[in-house]
Each structure stands twice: as C-alpha cells, then as structure tokens.
Amino acid sequence: MDTMSETSGEGLRERKRRATRDAIERHALELVITHGYDNVTVEMICDAAMISQRTFFNYAGSKERAVLGIEPPLPSPQQQDEYVTGLGGSPLRDLLATMVAAFAGAGPDHADLTRKRQQVMMQNPALALGEFARMQDAQQVVVALIRRRLQADRPGADPSDTEADAAMTFSLAFGIMHNLAHNWIGKVDELSRPDQLVDDALARAARALTARPAE
C-alpha cells in the first residue's frame, strides 16, 4: 500500500512538473509571437503562466530556454534505440538524421509548441543557432549514445578507440548541425525533408575534406 501510494505521488508530481513546464513554454512562445522576443520579459511570462519568478527560474533558468524549450532537443528513447541498432548508414549520418528528427518535432503532444517555436526561430535567427548550441549542453548524453552504437557495430574494438571515435563523431555532428542551422533560417519547413538535408550537408563536408587536384 505504501509503495503504491508513493508511486502514485511521484506520478502526480511528474504530471504537475510537466504541466508547469509546458505552460511556461506555451506562454513564452505566444508572448514572443505577439510582442517580439526583445519586448517580452520574464515577468510577463510569469504573469501569463500564473507562476512566481522563483518557479520560472527553477524550471527554465532564462527567457531563451523558455522560448527554445526547457529540455534540450534530444532523441526520444525509441529514436535512441533505433540509432543504436543501426539505421542503415554510417554512425555519423545516422546520428545527424536522428538529431534532425528530434529537433523537427517532439511528438504529436507538442506539435503546436513545435510549430510556434519554428515560427519564432524564423523571426529570430540567433535563436535558431542557440537551439543547436544546446546540443553541446547534452554532449555527455549524445557521446554515450554514439558509444553504444559503436560498441554494437564493433564489439571487439579497443575501448579507448571507441571512446575517441565517439568523441570525434560528436564533434563532426555538432559542426554539421551548426551549418544546417544557418541553412534552415527562414525556411524551417524544410525540416520535413530531413534525409535530403542531412545528405546535402554531408556532401558539403566531404567536399571540404577532399583535396583539390593539382593543376
């Protein structure tokens, strides 16, 4: 009985936390769409969401995070499992496709927030770059994910090589994602074609790495 009560309590607390987080993000986005990013204050967001500034900073930490999304755009557990088992391409390409899919939408429950966030980023290019910069905040999570993929692909590999390759894969992906962010500014609807976008970015990266033939 006690265990069930504790579990139910934890579930209720989590639902309340999620509701508060969603309210912060929703009102922040609506205010920015209406008044412009620079004209919206934390106080305005708190008033709209009916929370204290202390609660706001405990959840979001900053106006930018409230607008971009309190949680970094990480792949869902299902997307992570699909990446680890392999999507048919290289670990780098599959990681890019997985991250783009995670950025493009957080699922049907958050479709409206995603559309509003895309609208705000189209109007504020610096925010689009900031969204991808947050990927670095989640570096440990992403590197661990890459490590799992490499271990599955190469079970007999030296652990130190796997660790180094995972770090390199993350660094390459991080740079390419920044390039994609620049290209998406003003045309976020192209996220509906993630495979083509990833292939185009990898082609540009390959050209940058290819030595020019001697004349």
Coordinates of C-alpha atoms in Angstrom, one line a residue:
M1 CA 0.0 0.0 0.0
D2 CA 2.7 2.4 1.0
T3 CA 4.7 1.6 -2.2
M4 CA 1.7 2.2 -4.4
S5 CA 0.9 5.5 -2.7
E6 CA 4.5 6.7 -3.2
T7 CA 4.4 5.6 -6.8
S8 CA 1.1 7.4 -7.4
G9 CA 2.5 10.5 -5.7
E10 CA 5.6 10.5 -7.9
G11 CA 3.4 10.2 -10.9
L12 CA 1.3 13.2 -9.8
R13 CA 4.4 15.3 -9.1
E14 CA 5.8 14.5 -12.5
R15 CA 2.5 15.4 -14.2
K16 CA 2.4 18.7 -12.4
R17 CA 6.0 19.4 -13.3
R18 CA 5.2 18.7 -17.0
A19 CA 2.2 20.9 -16.9
T20 CA 4.2 23.8 -15.4
R21 CA 7.0 23.3 -17.9
D22 CA 4.5 23.2 -20.8
A23 CA 2.7 26.3 -19.5
I24 CA 6.0 28.3 -19.3
E25 CA 7.0 27.3 -22.9
R26 CA 3.5 27.9 -24.3
H27 CA 3.0 31.4 -22.8
A28 CA 6.6 32.4 -23.6
L29 CA 6.1 31.5 -27.3
E30 CA 2.7 33.2 -27.5
L31 CA 4.1 36.4 -26.0
V32 CA 7.1 36.4 -28.3
I33 CA 4.9 35.9 -31.3
T34 CA 2.6 38.7 -30.3
H35 CA 5.1 41.3 -28.9
G36 CA 8.5 40.2 -30.3
Y37 CA 11.4 38.5 -28.5
D38 CA 13.1 41.6 -27.3
N39 CA 9.9 43.1 -25.9
V40 CA 9.0 40.1 -23.7
T41 CA 10.2 39.9 -20.1
V42 CA 10.4 37.1 -17.6
E43 CA 7.8 39.0 -15.6
M44 CA 5.3 38.9 -18.5
I45 CA 5.8 35.2 -18.9
C46 CA 5.3 34.6 -15.2
D47 CA 2.1 36.6 -15.2
A48 CA 0.7 34.8 -18.2
A49 CA 1.6 31.3 -16.7
M50 CA 0.5 32.4 -13.3
I51 CA 3.7 31.3 -11.6
S52 CA 6.3 33.1 -9.4
Q53 CA 9.6 34.2 -10.9
R54 CA 11.3 31.8 -8.5
T55 CA 9.3 28.9 -10.1
F56 CA 10.2 30.2 -13.5
F57 CA 14.0 30.2 -12.9
N58 CA 13.8 26.8 -11.2
Y59 CA 12.3 25.4 -14.4
A60 CA 13.6 27.5 -17.2
G61 CA 16.6 29.4 -16.0
S62 CA 16.3 32.1 -18.7
K63 CA 13.9 33.6 -21.2
E64 CA 15.8 32.0 -24.1
R65 CA 15.3 28.5 -22.6
A66 CA 11.7 29.1 -22.0
V67 CA 11.3 30.0 -25.7
L68 CA 13.5 27.3 -27.2
G69 CA 12.3 24.6 -24.9
I70 CA 13.4 23.9 -21.3
E71 CA 14.7 20.4 -22.2
P72 CA 17.4 20.1 -25.0
P73 CA 16.1 18.6 -28.2
L74 CA 17.4 15.1 -27.5
P75 CA 16.2 12.0 -29.3
S76 CA 13.3 10.0 -27.7
P77 CA 14.1 6.6 -26.1
Q78 CA 12.7 5.0 -29.3
Q79 CA 14.9 7.1 -31.6
Q80 CA 17.9 6.3 -29.4
D81 CA 17.3 2.6 -29.6
E82 CA 16.8 2.8 -33.4
Y83 CA 20.1 4.6 -33.7
V84 CA 22.0 2.1 -31.6
T85 CA 20.6 -0.8 -33.7
G86 CA 21.6 1.0 -36.9
L87 CA 19.5 2.8 -39.5
G88 CA 21.5 1.6 -42.5
G89 CA 24.1 4.3 -42.8
S90 CA 27.3 5.4 -41.1
P91 CA 27.2 6.2 -37.4
L92 CA 27.7 9.9 -38.3
R93 CA 24.9 10.1 -40.9
D94 CA 22.5 8.1 -38.7
L95 CA 23.3 10.5 -35.7
L96 CA 22.6 13.5 -37.9
A97 CA 19.3 12.1 -39.1
T98 CA 18.3 11.2 -35.5
M99 CA 19.2 14.6 -34.2
V100 CA 17.3 16.4 -37.0
A101 CA 14.3 14.2 -36.3
A102 CA 14.5 15.1 -32.6
F103 CA 14.7 18.8 -33.5
A104 CA 12.0 18.8 -36.0
G105 CA 9.3 17.7 -33.6
A106 CA 8.8 16.5 -30.1
G107 CA 5.9 14.3 -30.9
P108 CA 2.2 14.8 -31.5
D109 CA 1.6 16.0 -28.0
H110 CA 3.8 19.0 -28.6
A111 CA 3.1 19.7 -32.3
D112 CA 1.6 23.1 -31.5
L113 CA 4.5 24.2 -29.4
T114 CA 6.9 22.9 -32.2
R115 CA 5.1 25.0 -34.8
K116 CA 5.2 28.1 -32.7
R117 CA 8.8 27.6 -31.9
Q118 CA 9.7 27.3 -35.5
Q119 CA 7.8 30.5 -36.3
V120 CA 9.8 32.3 -33.5
M121 CA 13.1 31.0 -34.8
M122 CA 12.3 32.1 -38.3
Q123 CA 11.7 35.6 -37.0
N124 CA 14.8 35.5 -34.7
P125 CA 17.7 33.7 -36.5
A126 CA 20.0 34.0 -33.4
L127 CA 17.6 31.8 -31.5
A128 CA 17.8 29.1 -34.2
L129 CA 21.6 29.0 -33.7
G130 CA 21.1 28.9 -29.9
E131 CA 18.8 25.8 -30.3
F132 CA 21.6 23.8 -31.8
A133 CA 24.2 25.2 -29.4
R134 CA 22.2 23.5 -26.7
M135 CA 23.2 20.2 -28.2
Q136 CA 26.6 20.8 -26.7
D137 CA 25.0 21.0 -23.3
A138 CA 23.9 17.5 -23.8
Q139 CA 27.3 16.3 -25.0
Q140 CA 27.7 13.6 -22.4
V141 CA 24.3 12.0 -23.3
V142 CA 24.9 12.1 -27.0
V143 CA 28.5 10.8 -26.8
A144 CA 27.2 7.9 -24.6
L145 CA 24.6 7.2 -27.3
I146 CA 27.3 7.1 -30.0
R147 CA 29.4 4.9 -27.8
R148 CA 26.6 2.4 -27.6
R149 CA 26.2 2.4 -31.4
L150 CA 29.9 1.9 -32.0
Q151 CA 30.1 -0.9 -29.4
A152 CA 27.2 -2.6 -31.2
D153 CA 28.9 -2.2 -34.6
R154 CA 32.3 -3.2 -33.4
P155 CA 32.0 -5.4 -30.4
G156 CA 35.7 -6.4 -30.4
A157 CA 37.1 -2.9 -30.8
D158 CA 39.6 -1.4 -28.3
P159 CA 37.5 0.7 -25.7
S160 CA 39.9 3.6 -26.0
D161 CA 39.4 3.7 -29.8
T162 CA 35.6 3.5 -29.3
E163 CA 35.7 6.4 -26.9
A164 CA 37.9 8.5 -29.2
D165 CA 35.7 7.7 -32.2
A166 CA 32.6 8.6 -30.3
A167 CA 34.0 12.0 -29.3
M168 CA 35.1 12.6 -32.9
T169 CA 31.7 11.6 -34.2
F170 CA 30.0 14.1 -31.8
S171 CA 32.4 16.9 -32.8
L172 CA 31.7 16.4 -36.5
A173 CA 28.0 16.1 -36.0
F174 CA 28.0 19.3 -33.8
G175 CA 29.8 21.3 -36.6
I176 CA 27.5 20.0 -39.3
M177 CA 24.4 20.7 -37.2
H178 CA 25.5 24.3 -36.9
N179 CA 25.9 24.5 -40.6
L180 CA 22.4 23.1 -41.0
A181 CA 21.0 25.7 -38.6
H182 CA 22.3 28.5 -40.8
N183 CA 20.7 26.9 -43.9
W184 CA 17.4 26.5 -42.1
I185 CA 17.0 30.1 -41.0
G186 CA 13.9 31.4 -42.8
K187 CA 12.9 28.0 -44.2
V188 CA 12.3 25.8 -41.2
D189 CA 9.6 24.0 -43.2
E190 CA 12.4 22.1 -44.9
L191 CA 12.8 20.0 -41.8
S192 CA 10.1 17.9 -43.4
R193 CA 12.9 16.6 -45.6
P194 CA 15.5 15.6 -43.0
D195 CA 17.2 12.8 -45.1
Q196 CA 17.8 15.2 -48.0
L197 CA 19.1 17.9 -45.7
V198 CA 21.5 15.5 -44.0
D199 CA 22.8 14.1 -47.3
D200 CA 23.4 17.6 -48.7
A201 CA 25.3 18.6 -45.5
L202 CA 27.4 15.5 -45.6
A203 CA 28.2 16.1 -49.3
R204 CA 29.4 19.7 -48.4
A205 CA 31.5 18.3 -45.6
A206 CA 33.0 15.7 -47.9
R207 CA 33.9 18.4 -50.4
A208 CA 35.6 20.4 -47.7
L209 CA 37.7 17.4 -46.7
T210 CA 38.7 16.5 -50.3
A211 CA 42.0 17.8 -51.5
R212 CA 41.8 19.8 -54.7
P213 CA 43.6 18.1 -57.7
A214 CA 46.9 19.5 -58.6
E215 CA 46.8 21.9 -61.5

